[in-house]
Amino acid sequence: MTPRKLLLAFCLLLCAQLAHAGPKIERWQTPAGTRVLFVEDHSLPIIDLQLDFAAGAAREPVGREGVAGLTRSLIDLGAAGMDETEIASRLADLGARLSGGVDLDRTSLTLRTLSMADKRAPAFELLRAIIAAPTFPAAAFEREKARSLAALRESLTRPDVIASKAFWAAMYPAHPYGRQATPESLAALLRDDVLAFHATHYGARSATIAIVGDLSRAEAEALAERLSSGLPAPAAVADLPLPQLPAGGEERIAHPAAQSHLLIGMPALKRGDPDFFPLAVGNYSLGGGGFVSRLVKEVRDKRGLAYSVHSYFLPLQQPGPFQIGLQTRRGQAAEALQVTRATLAEFLAHGPSETELLAAKQNLVGSFPLRLDSNRKILENVAMIAFYDLPLDYLDRYPENIERVTAAEIQAAFARRLQAAHLVTVVVAGD
């Protein structure tokens, strides 16, 4: 082994030793059927809580795309006799912050509050009122619907949004992941659609709770039980269907932009899949490692075809996409696409070199503690473990699972997950 490779191996071993174990996670289920994960941490007088529902955009009824986001935007604008101004004022008076959002799989409500009893108790009671008795005021519904519609129409003029929507539709042509809000679907929404979506998808058995911070296990149990007991109890939400692999192909969309937007990918990986770690390590070398990745070297450094180019895997409840994305001058789109495809084909054929493998592991293991250096980051990871029902030692074993990946495992995992016959390509504003 060369001196450089010996140094890389030594650095990797050192990083693995320095990377601290994940937080101690406790798990239980409330009487209402809500799964709870808890990390006790008294280093700061703060409690962070995330409540996730299986109420993502993929759960929207056909023709009612956009209702998941509208439901989430309205849920804290009226509850239990309070209007949005009173809710906001109470949160501000307590020094608490309520946030969250919607993705394909889940809807999230995240609350941060001080842990003193006179602060946390009313903050959590306010959260309970919001999730248990939202009123979805008619005036707020009309306002938020109009705002969402205006934002969507504006976004559909941008080439990056056009490319993304076409890309997802091509990857998931007959699957909920491929359905997206349109001006027509948003305009058709009624307040009754929001009420029905909430009643169906915001139930105790479709929810998970992640709690991190300054309270005891007994206090966390009482809090989780109090929150989940206020939720309705519809039937548990069924799993999303498995997507069929798309037929490979290329879609070109005309646009006057000076920059071409290129996307390549296919459905590839679900949460909890054993291939996650080989794919994560391999993707760092392919296009996830910034300036050291092959795609950046080939497309940007050697040929100047793009300022940036990336690749990533997005695991979801069902196989989420592998994606390569870049922008280039429209006159260079054909060359950039050819180089990108050739680089991917070379990687699929031969996998990473030994030097690339060691460098990827060194970075992924060495940077792992930064993923857990605040309560908020710990909460994000614990909420993900809770919602996707991953092993409790997932964070503890993350560095070990990265370190043990071999080049052969990477090549085999990429071969299983990526096939040229199913790769879709979208080019917006290409000549």
Tab-separated table of C-alpha atoms in Angstrom:
chain	number	residue	atom	x	y	z
A	1	MET	CA	0.000	0.000	0.000
A	2	THR	CA	1.308	3.434	-0.916
A	3	PRO	CA	2.110	6.014	1.821
A	4	ARG	CA	-0.889	8.093	0.731
A	5	LYS	CA	-3.268	5.149	1.056
A	6	LEU	CA	-1.768	4.264	4.426
A	7	LEU	CA	-2.407	7.820	5.582
A	8	LEU	CA	-5.995	7.685	4.363
A	9	ALA	CA	-6.562	4.380	6.137
A	10	PHE	CA	-5.077	5.773	9.347
A	11	CYS	CA	-7.274	8.884	9.153
A	12	LEU	CA	-10.346	6.735	8.579
A	13	LEU	CA	-9.565	4.602	11.620
A	14	LEU	CA	-8.991	7.705	13.718
A	15	CYS	CA	-12.272	9.269	12.583
A	16	ALA	CA	-14.142	6.079	13.391
A	17	GLN	CA	-12.695	6.110	16.889
A	18	LEU	CA	-13.523	9.782	17.415
A	19	ALA	CA	-17.069	9.583	16.019
A	20	HIS	CA	-19.226	9.411	19.121
A	21	ALA	CA	-22.068	6.991	19.468
A	22	GLY	CA	-25.569	8.173	18.845
A	23	PRO	CA	-27.854	9.359	21.631
A	24	LYS	CA	-29.627	6.895	23.895
A	25	ILE	CA	-33.087	6.446	22.402
A	26	GLU	CA	-36.028	4.995	24.312
A	27	ARG	CA	-39.146	3.722	22.570
A	28	TRP	CA	-42.705	2.918	23.608
A	29	GLN	CA	-46.279	3.145	22.352
A	30	THR	CA	-49.070	5.190	23.880
A	31	PRO	CA	-52.451	3.611	24.716
A	32	ALA	CA	-53.848	5.374	21.625
A	33	GLY	CA	-51.367	3.511	19.409
A	34	THR	CA	-48.859	6.292	18.718
A	35	ARG	CA	-45.191	5.242	18.523
A	36	VAL	CA	-42.868	7.428	20.641
A	37	LEU	CA	-39.088	7.851	20.649
A	38	PHE	CA	-37.417	9.841	23.430
A	39	VAL	CA	-33.916	11.163	24.123
A	40	GLU	CA	-33.370	12.579	27.607
A	41	ASP	CA	-30.935	15.497	27.606
A	42	HIS	CA	-30.596	17.970	30.471
A	43	SER	CA	-27.716	19.985	29.011
A	44	LEU	CA	-30.077	22.841	28.037
A	45	PRO	CA	-33.464	23.923	29.473
A	46	ILE	CA	-35.147	23.161	26.152
A	47	ILE	CA	-37.543	20.519	24.839
A	48	ASP	CA	-37.903	19.764	21.133
A	49	LEU	CA	-40.836	17.658	19.951
A	50	GLN	CA	-41.810	16.523	16.465
A	51	LEU	CA	-45.169	15.021	15.651
A	52	ASP	CA	-45.293	13.243	12.281
A	53	PHE	CA	-48.380	11.942	10.508
A	54	ALA	CA	-48.591	9.621	7.511
A	55	ALA	CA	-50.229	12.539	5.725
A	56	GLY	CA	-47.761	13.461	3.019
A	57	ALA	CA	-48.534	14.539	-0.519
A	58	ALA	CA	-48.572	10.913	-1.700
A	59	ARG	CA	-51.740	10.404	0.372
A	60	GLU	CA	-53.762	12.989	-1.529
A	61	PRO	CA	-56.843	11.744	-3.405
A	62	VAL	CA	-56.652	11.833	-7.179
A	63	GLY	CA	-57.819	15.235	-8.377
A	64	ARG	CA	-57.224	16.793	-4.953
A	65	GLU	CA	-53.456	17.225	-5.224
A	66	GLY	CA	-52.335	20.064	-2.961
A	67	VAL	CA	-54.691	19.259	-0.094
A	68	ALA	CA	-51.899	17.909	2.156
A	69	GLY	CA	-49.963	21.162	2.073
A	70	LEU	CA	-53.095	23.254	2.474
A	71	THR	CA	-54.200	21.196	5.471
A	72	ARG	CA	-50.824	21.669	7.165
A	73	SER	CA	-50.775	25.403	6.487
A	74	LEU	CA	-54.236	25.802	8.046
A	75	ILE	CA	-53.979	23.548	11.071
A	76	ASP	CA	-52.434	26.149	13.371
A	77	LEU	CA	-54.560	29.068	12.140
A	78	GLY	CA	-57.534	28.284	14.356
A	79	ALA	CA	-58.206	25.799	17.157
A	80	ALA	CA	-60.348	25.332	20.232
A	81	GLY	CA	-61.928	28.781	20.046
A	82	MET	CA	-58.646	30.575	19.270
A	83	ASP	CA	-57.944	32.403	16.049
A	84	GLU	CA	-54.524	32.556	14.385
A	85	THR	CA	-53.611	35.835	16.110
A	86	GLU	CA	-54.288	34.414	19.557
A	87	ILE	CA	-52.371	31.216	18.787
A	88	ALA	CA	-49.382	33.185	17.534
A	89	SER	CA	-49.521	35.536	20.534
A	90	ARG	CA	-49.604	32.664	23.019
A	91	LEU	CA	-46.617	31.004	21.385
A	92	ALA	CA	-44.695	34.289	21.430
A	93	ASP	CA	-45.550	34.940	25.085
A	94	LEU	CA	-44.215	31.493	25.999
A	95	GLY	CA	-41.066	31.861	23.903
A	96	ALA	CA	-42.145	28.733	21.990
A	97	ARG	CA	-41.801	28.109	18.280
A	98	LEU	CA	-44.073	25.955	16.126
A	99	SER	CA	-42.891	24.906	12.678
A	100	GLY	CA	-43.068	21.932	10.324
A	101	GLY	CA	-43.927	21.036	6.778
A	102	VAL	CA	-45.058	18.420	4.282
A	103	ASP	CA	-43.112	15.996	2.099
A	104	LEU	CA	-44.238	13.004	0.086
A	105	ASP	CA	-44.524	10.627	3.055
A	106	ARG	CA	-45.337	12.746	6.087
A	107	THR	CA	-46.671	15.952	7.572
A	108	SER	CA	-44.709	17.355	10.512
A	109	LEU	CA	-45.425	19.692	13.408
A	110	THR	CA	-42.341	20.655	15.413
A	111	LEU	CA	-42.477	22.495	18.716
A	112	ARG	CA	-39.542	23.971	20.626
A	113	THR	CA	-40.197	25.252	24.134
A	114	LEU	CA	-38.367	26.067	27.336
A	115	SER	CA	-38.520	23.195	29.794
A	116	MET	CA	-39.645	25.139	32.876
A	117	ALA	CA	-43.075	23.898	33.947
A	118	ASP	CA	-44.758	27.284	33.540
A	119	LYS	CA	-43.542	27.434	29.941
A	120	ARG	CA	-43.722	23.874	28.679
A	121	ALA	CA	-47.129	22.948	30.103
A	122	PRO	CA	-49.088	25.706	28.307
A	123	ALA	CA	-46.976	25.266	25.150
A	124	PHE	CA	-47.830	21.583	24.915
A	125	GLU	CA	-51.475	22.225	25.769
A	126	LEU	CA	-51.557	24.682	22.886
A	127	LEU	CA	-50.078	22.039	20.588
A	128	ARG	CA	-52.660	19.548	21.809
A	129	ALA	CA	-55.466	21.981	21.019
A	130	ILE	CA	-54.076	22.572	17.532
A	131	ILE	CA	-53.896	18.882	16.631
A	132	ALA	CA	-57.058	17.799	18.460
A	133	ALA	CA	-59.470	20.597	17.595
A	134	PRO	CA	-58.409	22.567	14.514
A	135	THR	CA	-61.213	24.689	13.108
A	136	PHE	CA	-59.833	25.384	9.623
A	137	PRO	CA	-61.504	28.817	9.444
A	138	ALA	CA	-63.223	29.514	6.140
A	139	ALA	CA	-61.565	32.918	5.687
A	140	ALA	CA	-58.124	31.453	6.337
A	141	PHE	CA	-58.886	28.619	3.916
A	142	GLU	CA	-59.696	31.021	1.095
A	143	ARG	CA	-56.633	33.158	1.830
A	144	GLU	CA	-54.171	30.267	2.052
A	145	LYS	CA	-55.653	28.599	-1.015
A	146	ALA	CA	-55.216	31.809	-3.020
A	147	ARG	CA	-51.670	32.216	-1.709
A	148	SER	CA	-50.764	28.628	-2.596
A	149	LEU	CA	-52.292	28.984	-6.041
A	150	ALA	CA	-50.365	32.188	-6.756
A	151	ALA	CA	-47.106	30.627	-5.553
A	152	LEU	CA	-47.642	27.527	-7.678
A	153	ARG	CA	-48.418	29.514	-10.814
A	154	GLU	CA	-45.293	31.618	-10.300
A	155	SER	CA	-43.126	28.543	-9.731
A	156	LEU	CA	-44.337	26.950	-12.960
A	157	THR	CA	-42.560	29.688	-14.925
A	158	ARG	CA	-39.152	28.607	-13.565
A	159	PRO	CA	-37.147	26.017	-15.509
A	160	ASP	CA	-35.915	24.236	-12.378
A	161	VAL	CA	-39.480	23.655	-11.162
A	162	ILE	CA	-40.655	22.602	-14.620
A	163	ALA	CA	-37.783	20.108	-14.807
A	164	SER	CA	-38.447	18.699	-11.345
A	165	LYS	CA	-42.163	18.188	-11.929
A	166	ALA	CA	-41.588	16.514	-15.288
A	167	PHE	CA	-38.851	14.354	-13.771
A	168	TRP	CA	-41.028	13.025	-10.948
A	169	ALA	CA	-43.942	12.419	-13.320
A	170	ALA	CA	-41.648	10.436	-15.629
A	171	MET	CA	-40.151	8.364	-12.799
A	172	TYR	CA	-43.522	7.597	-11.177
A	173	PRO	CA	-46.063	7.680	-14.035
A	174	ALA	CA	-48.650	5.526	-12.251
A	175	HIS	CA	-47.744	6.076	-8.599
A	176	PRO	CA	-48.718	8.643	-5.938
A	177	TYR	CA	-45.122	9.920	-5.824
A	178	GLY	CA	-45.587	11.160	-9.368
A	179	ARG	CA	-48.817	13.068	-8.750
A	180	GLN	CA	-48.327	16.753	-8.027
A	181	ALA	CA	-50.453	19.791	-7.367
A	182	THR	CA	-51.575	21.710	-10.421
A	183	PRO	CA	-53.366	25.060	-10.662
A	184	GLU	CA	-56.483	23.098	-11.592
A	185	SER	CA	-56.293	20.705	-8.621
A	186	LEU	CA	-55.625	23.543	-6.160
A	187	ALA	CA	-58.404	25.699	-7.565
A	188	ALA	CA	-60.852	22.795	-7.202
A	189	LEU	CA	-60.158	22.294	-3.477
A	190	LEU	CA	-62.975	22.953	-1.021
A	191	ARG	CA	-62.778	23.392	2.722
A	192	ASP	CA	-64.561	20.038	2.999
A	193	ASP	CA	-61.564	18.414	1.270
A	194	VAL	CA	-59.293	19.731	4.018
A	195	LEU	CA	-61.671	18.497	6.730
A	196	ALA	CA	-61.819	15.043	5.117
A	197	PHE	CA	-58.049	14.800	4.657
A	198	HIS	CA	-57.466	15.761	8.276
A	199	ALA	CA	-60.056	13.310	9.580
A	200	THR	CA	-58.556	10.459	7.557
A	201	HIS	CA	-54.828	11.033	7.988
A	202	TYR	CA	-54.242	12.853	11.284
A	203	GLY	CA	-55.014	9.886	13.515
A	204	ALA	CA	-53.227	8.511	16.573
A	205	ARG	CA	-52.210	5.269	14.871
A	206	SER	CA	-50.730	7.037	11.851
A	207	ALA	CA	-48.676	9.358	14.070
A	208	THR	CA	-45.224	9.170	15.605
A	209	ILE	CA	-43.786	11.431	18.296
A	210	ALA	CA	-40.097	12.228	18.772
A	211	ILE	CA	-39.046	14.074	21.947
A	212	VAL	CA	-35.563	15.361	22.760
A	213	GLY	CA	-34.593	17.423	25.750
A	214	ASP	CA	-34.904	18.388	29.377
A	215	LEU	CA	-37.519	16.106	30.883
A	216	SER	CA	-37.639	12.653	32.456
A	217	ARG	CA	-38.943	9.440	30.930
A	218	ALA	CA	-42.049	9.626	33.128
A	219	GLU	CA	-42.703	13.208	32.072
A	220	ALA	CA	-42.178	12.289	28.418
A	221	GLU	CA	-44.638	9.385	28.730
A	222	ALA	CA	-47.278	11.645	30.258
A	223	LEU	CA	-46.725	14.248	27.543
A	224	ALA	CA	-46.963	11.741	24.686
A	225	GLU	CA	-50.087	10.150	26.146
A	226	ARG	CA	-51.714	13.553	26.581
A	227	LEU	CA	-50.982	14.540	22.976
A	228	SER	CA	-52.025	11.258	21.373
A	229	SER	CA	-55.202	10.921	23.426
A	230	GLY	CA	-56.527	14.059	21.774
A	231	LEU	CA	-56.151	12.658	18.279
A	232	PRO	CA	-58.945	10.938	16.365
A	233	ALA	CA	-58.714	7.200	15.868
A	234	PRO	CA	-59.452	6.350	12.234
A	235	ALA	CA	-58.201	3.096	10.799
A	236	ALA	CA	-54.444	2.826	10.441
A	237	VAL	CA	-53.170	4.175	7.139
A	238	ALA	CA	-52.121	1.462	4.678
A	239	ASP	CA	-48.648	1.425	3.169
A	240	LEU	CA	-48.142	3.158	-0.138
A	241	PRO	CA	-47.980	0.834	-3.160
A	242	LEU	CA	-44.669	-0.284	-4.613
A	243	PRO	CA	-43.846	1.771	-7.723
A	244	GLN	CA	-43.191	0.071	-11.021
A	245	LEU	CA	-39.891	0.911	-12.684
A	246	PRO	CA	-40.385	3.376	-15.539
A	247	ALA	CA	-39.393	2.826	-19.120
A	248	GLY	CA	-36.189	4.711	-19.762
A	249	GLY	CA	-36.425	7.673	-22.043
A	250	GLU	CA	-35.658	11.324	-22.589
A	251	GLU	CA	-38.059	14.251	-22.388
A	252	ARG	CA	-37.128	17.673	-23.734
A	253	ILE	CA	-39.126	20.733	-22.728
A	254	ALA	CA	-38.751	24.047	-24.518
A	255	HIS	CA	-38.028	27.143	-22.406
A	256	PRO	CA	-36.387	30.515	-23.144
A	257	ALA	CA	-33.902	30.256	-20.244
A	258	ALA	CA	-30.208	30.700	-21.037
A	259	GLN	CA	-29.339	27.733	-18.789
A	260	SER	CA	-30.386	24.174	-19.549
A	261	HIS	CA	-31.583	22.070	-16.616
A	262	LEU	CA	-30.751	18.356	-16.829
A	263	LEU	CA	-32.030	15.590	-14.564
A	264	ILE	CA	-31.308	11.846	-14.800
A	265	GLY	CA	-32.618	9.151	-12.467
A	266	MET	CA	-35.077	6.442	-11.479
A	267	PRO	CA	-36.786	4.979	-8.386
A	268	ALA	CA	-34.065	3.252	-6.404
A	269	LEU	CA	-34.127	3.095	-2.597
A	270	LYS	CA	-36.527	2.872	0.345
A	271	ARG	CA	-35.826	3.641	3.993
A	272	GLY	CA	-34.317	0.736	5.898
A	273	ASP	CA	-32.985	-1.019	2.805
A	274	PRO	CA	-29.673	-2.872	3.430
A	275	ASP	CA	-28.269	-1.276	0.279
A	276	PHE	CA	-28.442	2.173	1.870
A	277	PHE	CA	-24.883	2.159	3.208
A	278	PRO	CA	-23.141	0.863	0.057
A	279	LEU	CA	-25.132	3.366	-1.985
A	280	ALA	CA	-24.330	6.228	0.389
A	281	VAL	CA	-20.602	5.496	0.297
A	282	GLY	CA	-20.575	4.961	-3.456
A	283	ASN	CA	-22.593	8.066	-4.179
A	284	TYR	CA	-20.090	10.202	-2.295
A	285	SER	CA	-17.519	9.176	-4.890
A	286	LEU	CA	-19.914	9.498	-7.814
A	287	GLY	CA	-21.551	12.863	-7.217
A	288	GLY	CA	-22.265	13.483	-3.553
A	289	GLY	CA	-18.792	14.486	-2.425
A	290	GLY	CA	-18.620	17.947	-3.933
A	291	PHE	CA	-15.341	18.850	-5.590
A	292	VAL	CA	-13.831	15.388	-5.028
A	293	SER	CA	-16.639	13.526	-6.828
A	294	ARG	CA	-16.233	12.060	-10.299
A	295	LEU	CA	-19.100	13.990	-11.806
A	296	VAL	CA	-17.643	17.314	-10.677
A	297	LYS	CA	-14.206	16.377	-11.948
A	298	GLU	CA	-15.449	15.196	-15.338
A	299	VAL	CA	-18.233	17.689	-16.022
A	300	ARG	CA	-16.956	20.802	-14.253
A	301	ASP	CA	-13.196	20.624	-13.733
A	302	LYS	CA	-12.055	18.970	-16.955
A	303	ARG	CA	-14.578	20.448	-19.376
A	304	GLY	CA	-16.158	23.479	-17.728
A	305	LEU	CA	-19.638	22.326	-18.671
A	306	ALA	CA	-21.326	23.226	-15.381
A	307	TYR	CA	-20.580	25.170	-12.242
A	308	SER	CA	-22.012	22.385	-10.127
A	309	VAL	CA	-23.294	18.855	-10.649
A	310	HIS	CA	-24.622	16.498	-8.017
A	311	SER	CA	-26.095	13.062	-7.426
A	312	TYR	CA	-28.027	11.688	-4.484
A	313	PHE	CA	-30.386	8.968	-3.284
A	314	LEU	CA	-33.617	10.028	-1.562
A	315	PRO	CA	-34.975	7.037	0.373
A	316	LEU	CA	-38.697	7.151	1.106
A	317	GLN	CA	-41.347	4.758	2.461
A	318	GLN	CA	-41.331	3.177	-0.986
A	319	PRO	CA	-38.311	3.391	-3.323
A	320	GLY	CA	-37.404	7.036	-3.706
A	321	PRO	CA	-35.270	8.381	-6.523
A	322	PHE	CA	-31.651	8.370	-7.463
A	323	GLN	CA	-31.005	11.688	-9.149
A	324	ILE	CA	-28.223	13.393	-11.058
A	325	GLY	CA	-28.770	17.090	-11.641
A	326	LEU	CA	-26.874	19.927	-13.302
A	327	GLN	CA	-27.280	23.191	-15.151
A	328	THR	CA	-25.283	24.222	-18.190
A	329	ARG	CA	-25.379	26.757	-21.004
A	330	ARG	CA	-28.040	25.588	-23.415
A	331	GLY	CA	-25.553	25.259	-26.247
A	332	GLN	CA	-23.570	22.763	-24.173
A	333	ALA	CA	-26.498	20.635	-23.023
A	334	ALA	CA	-25.843	17.753	-25.421
A	335	GLU	CA	-22.168	17.501	-24.481
A	336	ALA	CA	-22.893	17.814	-20.757
A	337	LEU	CA	-25.508	15.071	-20.979
A	338	GLN	CA	-23.136	12.784	-22.868
A	339	VAL	CA	-20.309	13.272	-20.347
A	340	THR	CA	-22.657	12.766	-17.403
A	341	ARG	CA	-24.037	9.528	-18.820
A	342	ALA	CA	-20.554	8.254	-19.635
A	343	THR	CA	-19.335	9.023	-16.119
A	344	LEU	CA	-22.294	7.186	-14.598
A	345	ALA	CA	-21.770	4.202	-16.922
A	346	GLU	CA	-18.098	4.018	-15.987
A	347	PHE	CA	-18.943	4.061	-12.299
A	348	LEU	CA	-21.601	1.384	-12.712
A	349	ALA	CA	-19.145	-0.803	-14.611
A	350	HIS	CA	-16.183	-0.507	-12.262
A	351	GLY	CA	-17.260	1.132	-8.999
A	352	PRO	CA	-14.988	3.370	-6.915
A	353	SER	CA	-11.231	3.061	-6.715
A	354	GLU	CA	-9.600	2.119	-3.432
A	355	THR	CA	-8.544	5.726	-2.920
A	356	GLU	CA	-12.083	7.001	-3.598
A	357	LEU	CA	-13.514	4.415	-1.201
A	358	LEU	CA	-11.199	5.411	1.639
A	359	ALA	CA	-11.808	9.111	1.056
A	360	ALA	CA	-15.599	8.603	1.064
A	361	LYS	CA	-15.510	6.665	4.308
A	362	GLN	CA	-13.211	9.208	5.917
A	363	ASN	CA	-15.589	12.045	5.120
A	364	LEU	CA	-18.826	10.255	5.988
A	365	VAL	CA	-17.539	8.869	9.274
A	366	GLY	CA	-15.597	11.986	10.211
A	367	SER	CA	-18.531	14.317	9.577
A	368	PHE	CA	-21.058	12.103	11.346
A	369	PRO	CA	-20.824	13.902	14.747
A	370	LEU	CA	-21.881	17.136	13.021
A	371	ARG	CA	-25.223	15.492	12.299
A	372	LEU	CA	-25.855	15.218	16.045
A	373	ASP	CA	-24.325	18.404	17.457
A	374	SER	CA	-27.599	20.071	18.497
A	375	ASN	CA	-30.943	19.031	19.927
A	376	ARG	CA	-32.624	20.083	16.699
A	377	LYS	CA	-30.418	17.794	14.602
A	378	ILE	CA	-30.891	14.941	17.053
A	379	LEU	CA	-34.650	15.488	16.852
A	380	GLU	CA	-34.601	15.333	13.048
A	381	ASN	CA	-32.760	12.013	13.124
A	382	VAL	CA	-34.884	10.531	15.902
A	383	ALA	CA	-38.097	11.602	14.151
A	384	MET	CA	-36.897	9.890	10.982
A	385	ILE	CA	-36.137	6.705	12.937
A	386	ALA	CA	-39.574	6.871	14.557
A	387	PHE	CA	-41.583	7.468	11.388
A	388	TYR	CA	-39.786	4.854	9.279
A	389	ASP	CA	-39.507	2.392	12.189
A	390	LEU	CA	-35.747	1.984	11.883
A	391	PRO	CA	-33.628	0.148	14.493
A	392	LEU	CA	-32.978	2.067	17.708
A	393	ASP	CA	-29.237	1.581	17.223
A	394	TYR	CA	-29.338	3.106	13.725
A	395	LEU	CA	-27.285	6.141	14.776
A	396	ASP	CA	-24.971	4.089	17.020
A	397	ARG	CA	-24.082	1.785	14.151
A	398	TYR	CA	-23.974	4.371	11.385
A	399	PRO	CA	-20.157	4.863	11.440
A	400	GLU	CA	-19.600	1.103	11.702
A	401	ASN	CA	-21.952	0.412	8.798
A	402	ILE	CA	-20.180	2.998	6.656
A	403	GLU	CA	-16.733	1.720	7.559
A	404	ARG	CA	-17.462	-1.909	6.685
A	405	VAL	CA	-18.668	-1.181	3.112
A	406	THR	CA	-16.492	-2.718	0.395
A	407	ALA	CA	-15.990	-1.687	-3.224
A	408	ALA	CA	-17.589	-4.946	-4.345
A	409	GLU	CA	-20.692	-4.223	-2.253
A	410	ILE	CA	-20.960	-0.759	-3.787
A	411	GLN	CA	-20.739	-2.103	-7.317
A	412	ALA	CA	-23.312	-4.800	-6.583
A	413	ALA	CA	-25.727	-2.365	-4.890
A	414	PHE	CA	-25.501	0.126	-7.761
A	415	ALA	CA	-26.102	-2.693	-10.250
A	416	ARG	CA	-29.227	-3.766	-8.345
A	417	ARG	CA	-30.647	-0.259	-8.038
A	418	LEU	CA	-29.711	1.462	-11.298
A	419	GLN	CA	-30.337	0.041	-14.753
A	420	ALA	CA	-29.912	1.981	-17.964
A	421	ALA	CA	-33.205	0.621	-19.307
A	422	HIS	CA	-35.118	2.440	-16.548
A	423	LEU	CA	-33.205	5.728	-16.285
A	424	VAL	CA	-35.315	8.723	-17.262
A	425	THR	CA	-33.850	12.011	-18.469
A	426	VAL	CA	-35.456	15.430	-18.494
A	427	VAL	CA	-33.890	18.411	-20.272
A	428	VAL	CA	-35.468	21.856	-19.965
A	429	ALA	CA	-34.211	24.657	-22.230
A	430	GLY	CA	-31.869	22.456	-24.215
A	431	ASP	CA	-31.025	23.105	-27.866
